[in-house]
Amino acid sequence: MRQYRNLAAGFAILVLVSVQWAFPQRTQLKPGRNLFSPQQDVELGRQVAQDAEQKLPMLNDSRVDDYLNRLGKKLAANAPGEKYPYQFKCVNDASINAFALPGGFLYVNRGTIEAADNEAELAGVIGHEIGHVALRHGTNQATKQYLAQFPLAILGGVLGSNSFGSILAQMGTAFTLNSVLLKYSRNDERQADLLGAQILYDSGYDPRYLATFFDKLETRQRGSDFFSSHPNPENRIQTINAEISRLGPGNAGGTNNSADFRKIQQRLKSLPPAPEAGSIQDQGRDSGVRSQGRPARPSSRYQGFSVDNMNVRHPDNWEAFGESRAFTLAPRGGIVESGNAEALAYGAIMSVYQPSSGSRPGLKEASDQLVRELQSSNSAMRLSNDRGQIRVDGQPALSRIFINNSPLSGREMDWMVTVLRPEGLVYFIFVAPEQEFGDYQRAFEEILDSVRFK
Ligand code: ZN
């Protein structure tokens, strides 16, 4: 089959070369570099979707959601590449917005359906979001961020042995995936527009409605959520129109509307109005863990948590995130916003570092390598106290205390403990503001004492 396809492709190229003056080709779009597999897109998307649905005001109206799924799946059938298990849900939010998680978990705000003049306009917004999924923009951005943070990762072979969970935990974002996955570039937006237009066309809609809807949004809702969460590419409408001219004769007579669409708009009118947009945005942004003020003291009651390579216990008023061979333990309020990302101000991280291969480094060399790598992205981090060798679950370990800038402003102490294990250099980093480290030391020690390697 593959051979046949190659032959066919070769033939198609010959044909295209000879006719491309007459019919310029549509823009060919392909996913960019990605450390994740398409299956991991789905796993990751599902994980974030569960979290998102708890925080967002879901409309939970089966008629509306069924309609979105019928429409969305028809459109997704015309998306190129991997076939993701798409699912579509309506968010009870009056603002015009939509977003998609990797693997095809797609959310459309009620306001988008209400603002569309016909089904084609709604399909345009959904097609744009399907474009982000099919082109894997979320995990492509995560890949870029990871490689920027750990440029040696590929050489060190980290990815061969680490799951996406531990990759993200190393990035310190396991608990705030959406802050990574929904940060698209302008070029991503441009690509999603182009693919959205192609999908609209291939699904029998007039692709010009993608442009008209954006045009309407721009005049009606300047500074809208759609534009604030989607950086607006330059000349968006011209770009879409240029693509439309490459798609061939327009579907001017296509089905740009449906009785279903009108019924769903009527249905929404009959429901109580959506809450004010602003309040929802704030709710949506609250991670549930983050809060103002200092976290409560660590509880003296402990509970178990388990990942692939160890069991551990933590205060029962802390939350544990993680899987595979990485975790983050944090009290409520322990994770704070820092710049565009979220950062651990109180709590503990465990992950596995792969020292550069070849030299088979011992515990000290491997730990030094890790420290250098951490310092390359934390220039303020410096050694304060080398406590020498200790034991973790009977195994030799190194214990060092670093001073670093706290995301809360001021300084923090980072207690790093490293253990050489078959899976790599296992490292724990216990974090608290410098002034409060003493209040946490006992909890940190109990966590470390509770470690049982598998
Ligand atoms: Zn977008």
PDB file of N, CA, C and O in Angstrom, residues 318-372:
ATOM      1  N   TRP A 318      -1.459  18.539  51.802  1.00  0.00           N
ATOM      2  CA  TRP A 318      -0.756  18.876  50.556  1.00  0.00           C
ATOM      3  C   TRP A 318      -1.394  18.103  49.423  1.00  0.00           C
ATOM      4  O   TRP A 318      -2.009  17.067  49.631  1.00  0.00           O
ATOM      5  N   GLU A 319      -1.159  18.619  48.213  1.00  0.00           N
ATOM      6  CA  GLU A 319      -1.634  17.893  47.044  1.00  0.00           C
ATOM      7  C   GLU A 319      -0.443  17.306  46.305  1.00  0.00           C
ATOM      8  O   GLU A 319       0.649  17.869  46.316  1.00  0.00           O
ATOM      9  N   ALA A 320      -0.674  16.176  45.688  1.00  0.00           N
ATOM     10  CA  ALA A 320       0.384  15.499  44.938  1.00  0.00           C
ATOM     11  C   ALA A 320      -0.007  15.451  43.473  1.00  0.00           C
ATOM     12  O   ALA A 320      -1.143  15.138  43.135  1.00  0.00           O
ATOM     13  N   PHE A 321       0.921  15.809  42.599  1.00  0.00           N
ATOM     14  CA  PHE A 321       0.705  15.728  41.151  1.00  0.00           C
ATOM     15  C   PHE A 321       1.854  14.918  40.593  1.00  0.00           C
ATOM     16  O   PHE A 321       2.995  15.125  40.982  1.00  0.00           O
ATOM     17  N   GLY A 322       1.562  14.067  39.654  1.00  0.00           N
ATOM     18  CA  GLY A 322       2.676  13.397  39.008  1.00  0.00           C
ATOM     19  C   GLY A 322       2.318  12.023  38.561  1.00  0.00           C
ATOM     20  O   GLY A 322       1.226  11.531  38.791  1.00  0.00           O
ATOM     21  N   GLU A 323       3.236  11.411  37.894  1.00  0.00           N
ATOM     22  CA  GLU A 323       3.069  10.051  37.420  1.00  0.00           C
ATOM     23  C   GLU A 323       4.410   9.650  36.870  1.00  0.00           C
ATOM     24  O   GLU A 323       5.350  10.438  36.855  1.00  0.00           O
ATOM     25  N   SER A 324       4.457   8.396  36.417  1.00  0.00           N
ATOM     26  CA  SER A 324       5.692   7.883  35.862  1.00  0.00           C
ATOM     27  C   SER A 324       6.809   8.070  36.896  1.00  0.00           C
ATOM     28  O   SER A 324       6.699   7.556  37.993  1.00  0.00           O
ATOM     29  N   ARG A 325       7.815   8.863  36.569  1.00  0.00           N
ATOM     30  CA  ARG A 325       8.927   9.010  37.507  1.00  0.00           C
ATOM     31  C   ARG A 325       9.158  10.471  37.864  1.00  0.00           C
ATOM     32  O   ARG A 325      10.289  10.974  37.793  1.00  0.00           O
ATOM     33  N   ALA A 326       8.103  11.147  38.216  1.00  0.00           N
ATOM     34  CA  ALA A 326       8.230  12.539  38.622  1.00  0.00           C
ATOM     35  C   ALA A 326       7.000  12.931  39.419  1.00  0.00           C
ATOM     36  O   ALA A 326       5.913  12.436  39.160  1.00  0.00           O
ATOM     37  N   PHE A 327       7.190  13.783  40.400  1.00  0.00           N
ATOM     38  CA  PHE A 327       6.020  14.321  41.082  1.00  0.00           C
ATOM     39  C   PHE A 327       6.315  15.693  41.666  1.00  0.00           C
ATOM     40  O   PHE A 327       7.475  16.111  41.794  1.00  0.00           O
ATOM     41  N   THR A 328       5.248  16.384  41.999  1.00  0.00           N
ATOM     42  CA  THR A 328       5.320  17.636  42.733  1.00  0.00           C
ATOM     43  C   THR A 328       4.377  17.498  43.916  1.00  0.00           C
ATOM     44  O   THR A 328       3.252  17.021  43.761  1.00  0.00           O
ATOM     45  N   LEU A 329       4.835  17.864  45.087  1.00  0.00           N
ATOM     46  CA  LEU A 329       3.993  17.874  46.289  1.00  0.00           C
ATOM     47  C   LEU A 329       3.926  19.322  46.749  1.00  0.00           C
ATOM     48  O   LEU A 329       4.949  19.979  46.873  1.00  0.00           O
ATOM     49  N   ALA A 330       2.715  19.825  46.978  1.00  0.00           N
ATOM     50  CA  ALA A 330       2.619  21.229  47.371  1.00  0.00           C
ATOM     51  C   ALA A 330       1.411  21.463  48.254  1.00  0.00           C
ATOM     52  O   ALA A 330       0.348  20.873  48.032  1.00  0.00           O
ATOM     53  N   PRO A 331       1.566  22.343  49.241  1.00  0.00           N
ATOM     54  CA  PRO A 331       0.399  22.755  50.019  1.00  0.00           C
ATOM     55  C   PRO A 331      -0.460  23.706  49.190  1.00  0.00           C
ATOM     56  O   PRO A 331       0.010  24.259  48.193  1.00  0.00           O
ATOM     57  N   ARG A 332      -1.689  23.892  49.575  1.00  0.00           N
ATOM     58  CA  ARG A 332      -2.515  24.921  48.956  1.00  0.00           C
ATOM     59  C   ARG A 332      -1.817  26.270  49.116  1.00  0.00           C
ATOM     60  O   ARG A 332      -1.426  26.626  50.210  1.00  0.00           O
ATOM     61  N   GLY A 333      -1.683  26.988  48.002  1.00  0.00           N
ATOM     62  CA  GLY A 333      -0.965  28.258  48.060  1.00  0.00           C
ATOM     63  C   GLY A 333       0.518  28.095  47.826  1.00  0.00           C
ATOM     64  O   GLY A 333       1.263  29.073  47.792  1.00  0.00           O
ATOM     65  N   GLY A 334       0.972  26.852  47.650  1.00  0.00           N
ATOM     66  CA  GLY A 334       2.396  26.613  47.439  1.00  0.00           C
ATOM     67  C   GLY A 334       2.842  26.880  46.022  1.00  0.00           C
ATOM     68  O   GLY A 334       4.029  27.037  45.756  1.00  0.00           O
ATOM     69  N   ILE A 335       1.862  26.946  45.117  1.00  0.00           N
ATOM     70  CA  ILE A 335       2.191  27.209  43.720  1.00  0.00           C
ATOM     71  C   ILE A 335       1.702  28.607  43.390  1.00  0.00           C
ATOM     72  O   ILE A 335       0.541  28.933  43.609  1.00  0.00           O
ATOM     73  N   VAL A 336       2.604  29.430  42.905  1.00  0.00           N
ATOM     74  CA  VAL A 336       2.260  30.835  42.697  1.00  0.00           C
ATOM     75  C   VAL A 336       2.541  31.214  41.256  1.00  0.00           C
ATOM     76  O   VAL A 336       3.276  30.534  40.546  1.00  0.00           O
ATOM     77  N   GLU A 337       1.960  32.318  40.855  1.00  0.00           N
ATOM     78  CA  GLU A 337       2.211  32.780  39.508  1.00  0.00           C
ATOM     79  C   GLU A 337       3.500  33.556  39.455  1.00  0.00           C
ATOM     80  O   GLU A 337       3.791  34.355  40.345  1.00  0.00           O
ATOM     81  N   SER A 338       4.274  33.300  38.422  1.00  0.00           N
ATOM     82  CA  SER A 338       5.551  33.981  38.275  1.00  0.00           C
ATOM     83  C   SER A 338       5.726  34.281  36.802  1.00  0.00           C
ATOM     84  O   SER A 338       5.927  33.376  36.008  1.00  0.00           O
ATOM     85  N   GLY A 339       5.616  35.544  36.435  1.00  0.00           N
ATOM     86  CA  GLY A 339       5.639  35.876  35.014  1.00  0.00           C
ATOM     87  C   GLY A 339       4.444  35.227  34.359  1.00  0.00           C
ATOM     88  O   GLY A 339       3.329  35.325  34.849  1.00  0.00           O
ATOM     89  N   ASN A 340       4.675  34.527  33.291  1.00  0.00           N
ATOM     90  CA  ASN A 340       3.582  33.861  32.589  1.00  0.00           C
ATOM     91  C   ASN A 340       3.350  32.448  33.074  1.00  0.00           C
ATOM     92  O   ASN A 340       2.394  31.816  32.689  1.00  0.00           O
ATOM     93  N   ALA A 341       4.260  31.956  33.885  1.00  0.00           N
ATOM     94  CA  ALA A 341       4.169  30.563  34.284  1.00  0.00           C
ATOM     95  C   ALA A 341       3.782  30.472  35.750  1.00  0.00           C
ATOM     96  O   ALA A 341       3.571  31.470  36.420  1.00  0.00           O
ATOM     97  N   GLU A 342       3.696  29.271  36.243  1.00  0.00           N
ATOM     98  CA  GLU A 342       3.467  29.077  37.659  1.00  0.00           C
ATOM     99  C   GLU A 342       4.704  28.425  38.235  1.00  0.00           C
ATOM    100  O   GLU A 342       5.396  27.685  37.550  1.00  0.00           O
ATOM    101  N   ALA A 343       4.975  28.743  39.475  1.00  0.00           N
ATOM    102  CA  ALA A 343       6.215  28.251  40.059  1.00  0.00           C
ATOM    103  C   ALA A 343       5.945  27.734  41.459  1.00  0.00           C
ATOM    104  O   ALA A 343       5.000  28.139  42.125  1.00  0.00           O
ATOM    105  N   LEU A 344       6.802  26.823  41.886  1.00  0.00           N
ATOM    106  CA  LEU A 344       6.669  26.233  43.206  1.00  0.00           C
ATOM    107  C   LEU A 344       7.368  27.139  44.219  1.00  0.00           C
ATOM    108  O   LEU A 344       8.568  27.379  44.120  1.00  0.00           O
ATOM    109  N   ALA A 345       6.614  27.663  45.172  1.00  0.00           N
ATOM    110  CA  ALA A 345       7.209  28.487  46.218  1.00  0.00           C
ATOM    111  C   ALA A 345       7.367  27.697  47.521  1.00  0.00           C
ATOM    112  O   ALA A 345       8.253  27.983  48.328  1.00  0.00           O
ATOM    113  N   TYR A 346       6.479  26.720  47.735  1.00  0.00           N
ATOM    114  CA  TYR A 346       6.541  25.847  48.905  1.00  0.00           C
ATOM    115  C   TYR A 346       6.253  24.425  48.416  1.00  0.00           C
ATOM    116  O   TYR A 346       5.235  24.214  47.746  1.00  0.00           O
ATOM    117  N   GLY A 347       7.084  23.471  48.785  1.00  0.00           N
ATOM    118  CA  GLY A 347       6.757  22.089  48.419  1.00  0.00           C
ATOM    119  C   GLY A 347       7.978  21.323  47.950  1.00  0.00           C
ATOM    120  O   GLY A 347       9.108  21.714  48.232  1.00  0.00           O
ATOM    121  N   ALA A 348       7.714  20.241  47.251  1.00  0.00           N
ATOM    122  CA  ALA A 348       8.796  19.347  46.846  1.00  0.00           C
ATOM    123  C   ALA A 348       8.581  18.845  45.430  1.00  0.00           C
ATOM    124  O   ALA A 348       7.452  18.665  44.991  1.00  0.00           O
ATOM    125  N   ILE A 349       9.702  18.655  44.736  1.00  0.00           N
ATOM    126  CA  ILE A 349       9.684  18.088  43.386  1.00  0.00           C
ATOM    127  C   ILE A 349      10.575  16.855  43.402  1.00  0.00           C
ATOM    128  O   ILE A 349      11.627  16.863  44.032  1.00  0.00           O
ATOM    129  N   MET A 350      10.163  15.815  42.718  1.00  0.00           N
ATOM    130  CA  MET A 350      11.063  14.686  42.470  1.00  0.00           C
ATOM    131  C   MET A 350      11.050  14.412  40.988  1.00  0.00           C
ATOM    132  O   MET A 350       9.997  14.462  40.347  1.00  0.00           O
ATOM    133  N   SER A 351      12.210  14.166  40.415  1.00  0.00           N
ATOM    134  CA  SER A 351      12.271  13.756  39.023  1.00  0.00           C
ATOM    135  C   SER A 351      13.552  12.958  38.812  1.00  0.00           C
ATOM    136  O   SER A 351      14.318  12.745  39.749  1.00  0.00           O
ATOM    137  N   VAL A 352      13.756  12.511  37.588  1.00  0.00           N
ATOM    138  CA  VAL A 352      14.950  11.719  37.270  1.00  0.00           C
ATOM    139  C   VAL A 352      15.735  12.455  36.207  1.00  0.00           C
ATOM    140  O   VAL A 352      15.183  12.873  35.192  1.00  0.00           O
ATOM    141  N   TYR A 353      16.997  12.649  36.472  1.00  0.00           N
ATOM    142  CA  TYR A 353      17.886  13.332  35.528  1.00  0.00           C
ATOM    143  C   TYR A 353      18.788  12.301  34.876  1.00  0.00           C
ATOM    144  O   TYR A 353      19.266  11.382  35.543  1.00  0.00           O
ATOM    145  N   GLN A 354      18.986  12.433  33.573  1.00  0.00           N
ATOM    146  CA  GLN A 354      19.902  11.528  32.874  1.00  0.00           C
ATOM    147  C   GLN A 354      21.208  12.246  32.639  1.00  0.00           C
ATOM    148  O   GLN A 354      21.290  13.125  31.785  1.00  0.00           O
ATOM    149  N   PRO A 355      22.246  11.887  33.389  1.00  0.00           N
ATOM    150  CA  PRO A 355      23.544  12.526  33.152  1.00  0.00           C
ATOM    151  C   PRO A 355      24.016  12.182  31.743  1.00  0.00           C
ATOM    152  O   PRO A 355      23.616  11.152  31.203  1.00  0.00           O
ATOM    153  N   SER A 356      24.854  13.036  31.167  1.00  0.00           N
ATOM    154  CA  SER A 356      25.277  12.781  29.790  1.00  0.00           C
ATOM    155  C   SER A 356      25.982  11.440  29.734  1.00  0.00           C
ATOM    156  O   SER A 356      26.785  11.099  30.606  1.00  0.00           O
ATOM    157  N   SER A 357      25.656  10.698  28.722  1.00  0.00           N
ATOM    158  CA  SER A 357      26.098   9.310  28.663  1.00  0.00           C
ATOM    159  C   SER A 357      27.572   9.248  28.272  1.00  0.00           C
ATOM    160  O   SER A 357      28.167  10.232  27.888  1.00  0.00           O
ATOM    161  N   GLY A 358      28.133   8.083  28.359  1.00  0.00           N
ATOM    162  CA  GLY A 358      29.529   7.914  27.957  1.00  0.00           C
ATOM    163  C   GLY A 358      30.429   7.719  29.149  1.00  0.00           C
ATOM    164  O   GLY A 358      31.081   6.692  29.301  1.00  0.00           O
ATOM    165  N   SER A 359      30.394   8.709  30.077  1.00  0.00           N
ATOM    166  CA  SER A 359      31.374   8.655  31.163  1.00  0.00           C
ATOM    167  C   SER A 359      30.916   7.808  32.352  1.00  0.00           C
ATOM    168  O   SER A 359      31.715   7.537  33.234  1.00  0.00           O
ATOM    169  N   ARG A 360      29.638   7.371  32.359  1.00  0.00           N
ATOM    170  CA  ARG A 360      29.084   6.654  33.515  1.00  0.00           C
ATOM    171  C   ARG A 360      29.457   7.365  34.821  1.00  0.00           C
ATOM    172  O   ARG A 360      30.205   6.848  35.649  1.00  0.00           O
ATOM    173  N   PRO A 361      28.982   8.571  34.987  1.00  0.00           N
ATOM    174  CA  PRO A 361      29.410   9.363  36.139  1.00  0.00           C
ATOM    175  C   PRO A 361      28.923   8.776  37.458  1.00  0.00           C
ATOM    176  O   PRO A 361      27.898   8.108  37.505  1.00  0.00           O
ATOM    177  N   GLY A 362      29.692   9.015  38.504  1.00  0.00           N
ATOM    178  CA  GLY A 362      29.282   8.625  39.839  1.00  0.00           C
ATOM    179  C   GLY A 362      28.286   9.628  40.395  1.00  0.00           C
ATOM    180  O   GLY A 362      27.923  10.602  39.728  1.00  0.00           O
ATOM    181  N   LEU A 363      27.884   9.397  41.660  1.00  0.00           N
ATOM    182  CA  LEU A 363      26.856  10.241  42.277  1.00  0.00           C
ATOM    183  C   LEU A 363      27.254  11.710  42.266  1.00  0.00           C
ATOM    184  O   LEU A 363      26.456  12.577  41.920  1.00  0.00           O
ATOM    185  N   LYS A 364      28.513  11.992  42.638  1.00  0.00           N
ATOM    186  CA  LYS A 364      28.910  13.397  42.745  1.00  0.00           C
ATOM    187  C   LYS A 364      28.941  14.072  41.373  1.00  0.00           C
ATOM    188  O   LYS A 364      28.409  15.167  41.209  1.00  0.00           O
ATOM    189  N   GLU A 365      29.560  13.397  40.387  1.00  0.00           N
ATOM    190  CA  GLU A 365      29.644  14.021  39.055  1.00  0.00           C
ATOM    191  C   GLU A 365      28.249  14.218  38.469  1.00  0.00           C
ATOM    192  O   GLU A 365      27.960  15.261  37.879  1.00  0.00           O
ATOM    193  N   ALA A 366      27.413  13.208  38.610  1.00  0.00           N
ATOM    194  CA  ALA A 366      26.056  13.322  38.054  1.00  0.00           C
ATOM    195  C   ALA A 366      25.307  14.470  38.722  1.00  0.00           C
ATOM    196  O   ALA A 366      24.618  15.259  38.067  1.00  0.00           O
ATOM    197  N   SER A 367      25.476  14.588  40.052  1.00  0.00           N
ATOM    198  CA  SER A 367      24.788  15.667  40.779  1.00  0.00           C
ATOM    199  C   SER A 367      25.322  17.023  40.340  1.00  0.00           C
ATOM    200  O   SER A 367      24.549  17.976  40.182  1.00  0.00           O
ATOM    201  N   ASP A 368      26.637  17.110  40.122  1.00  0.00           N
ATOM    202  CA  ASP A 368      27.228  18.380  39.678  1.00  0.00           C
ATOM    203  C   ASP A 368      26.683  18.774  38.297  1.00  0.00           C
ATOM    204  O   ASP A 368      26.391  19.945  38.049  1.00  0.00           O
ATOM    205  N   GLN A 369      26.555  17.770  37.437  1.00  0.00           N
ATOM    206  CA  GLN A 369      25.992  18.053  36.103  1.00  0.00           C
ATOM    207  C   GLN A 369      24.580  18.621  36.212  1.00  0.00           C
ATOM    208  O   GLN A 369      24.233  19.593  35.553  1.00  0.00           O
ATOM    209  N   LEU A 370      23.793  17.994  37.069  1.00  0.00           N
ATOM    210  CA  LEU A 370      22.408  18.455  37.251  1.00  0.00           C
ATOM    211  C   LEU A 370      22.389  19.892  37.764  1.00  0.00           C
ATOM    212  O   LEU A 370      21.626  20.732  37.282  1.00  0.00           O
ATOM    213  N   VAL A 371      23.255  20.171  38.742  1.00  0.00           N
ATOM    214  CA  VAL A 371      23.292  21.520  39.313  1.00  0.00           C
ATOM    215  C   VAL A 371      23.658  22.538  38.233  1.00  0.00           C
ATOM    216  O   VAL A 371      23.026  23.594  38.116  1.00  0.00           O
ATOM    217  N   ARG A 372      24.651  22.193  37.412  1.00  0.00           N
ATOM    218  CA  ARG A 372      25.037  23.136  36.345  1.00  0.00           C
ATOM    219  C   ARG A 372      23.862  23.380  35.408  1.00  0.00           C
ATOM    220  O   ARG A 372      23.622  24.502  34.985  1.00  0.00           O
TER     221      ARG A 372
END
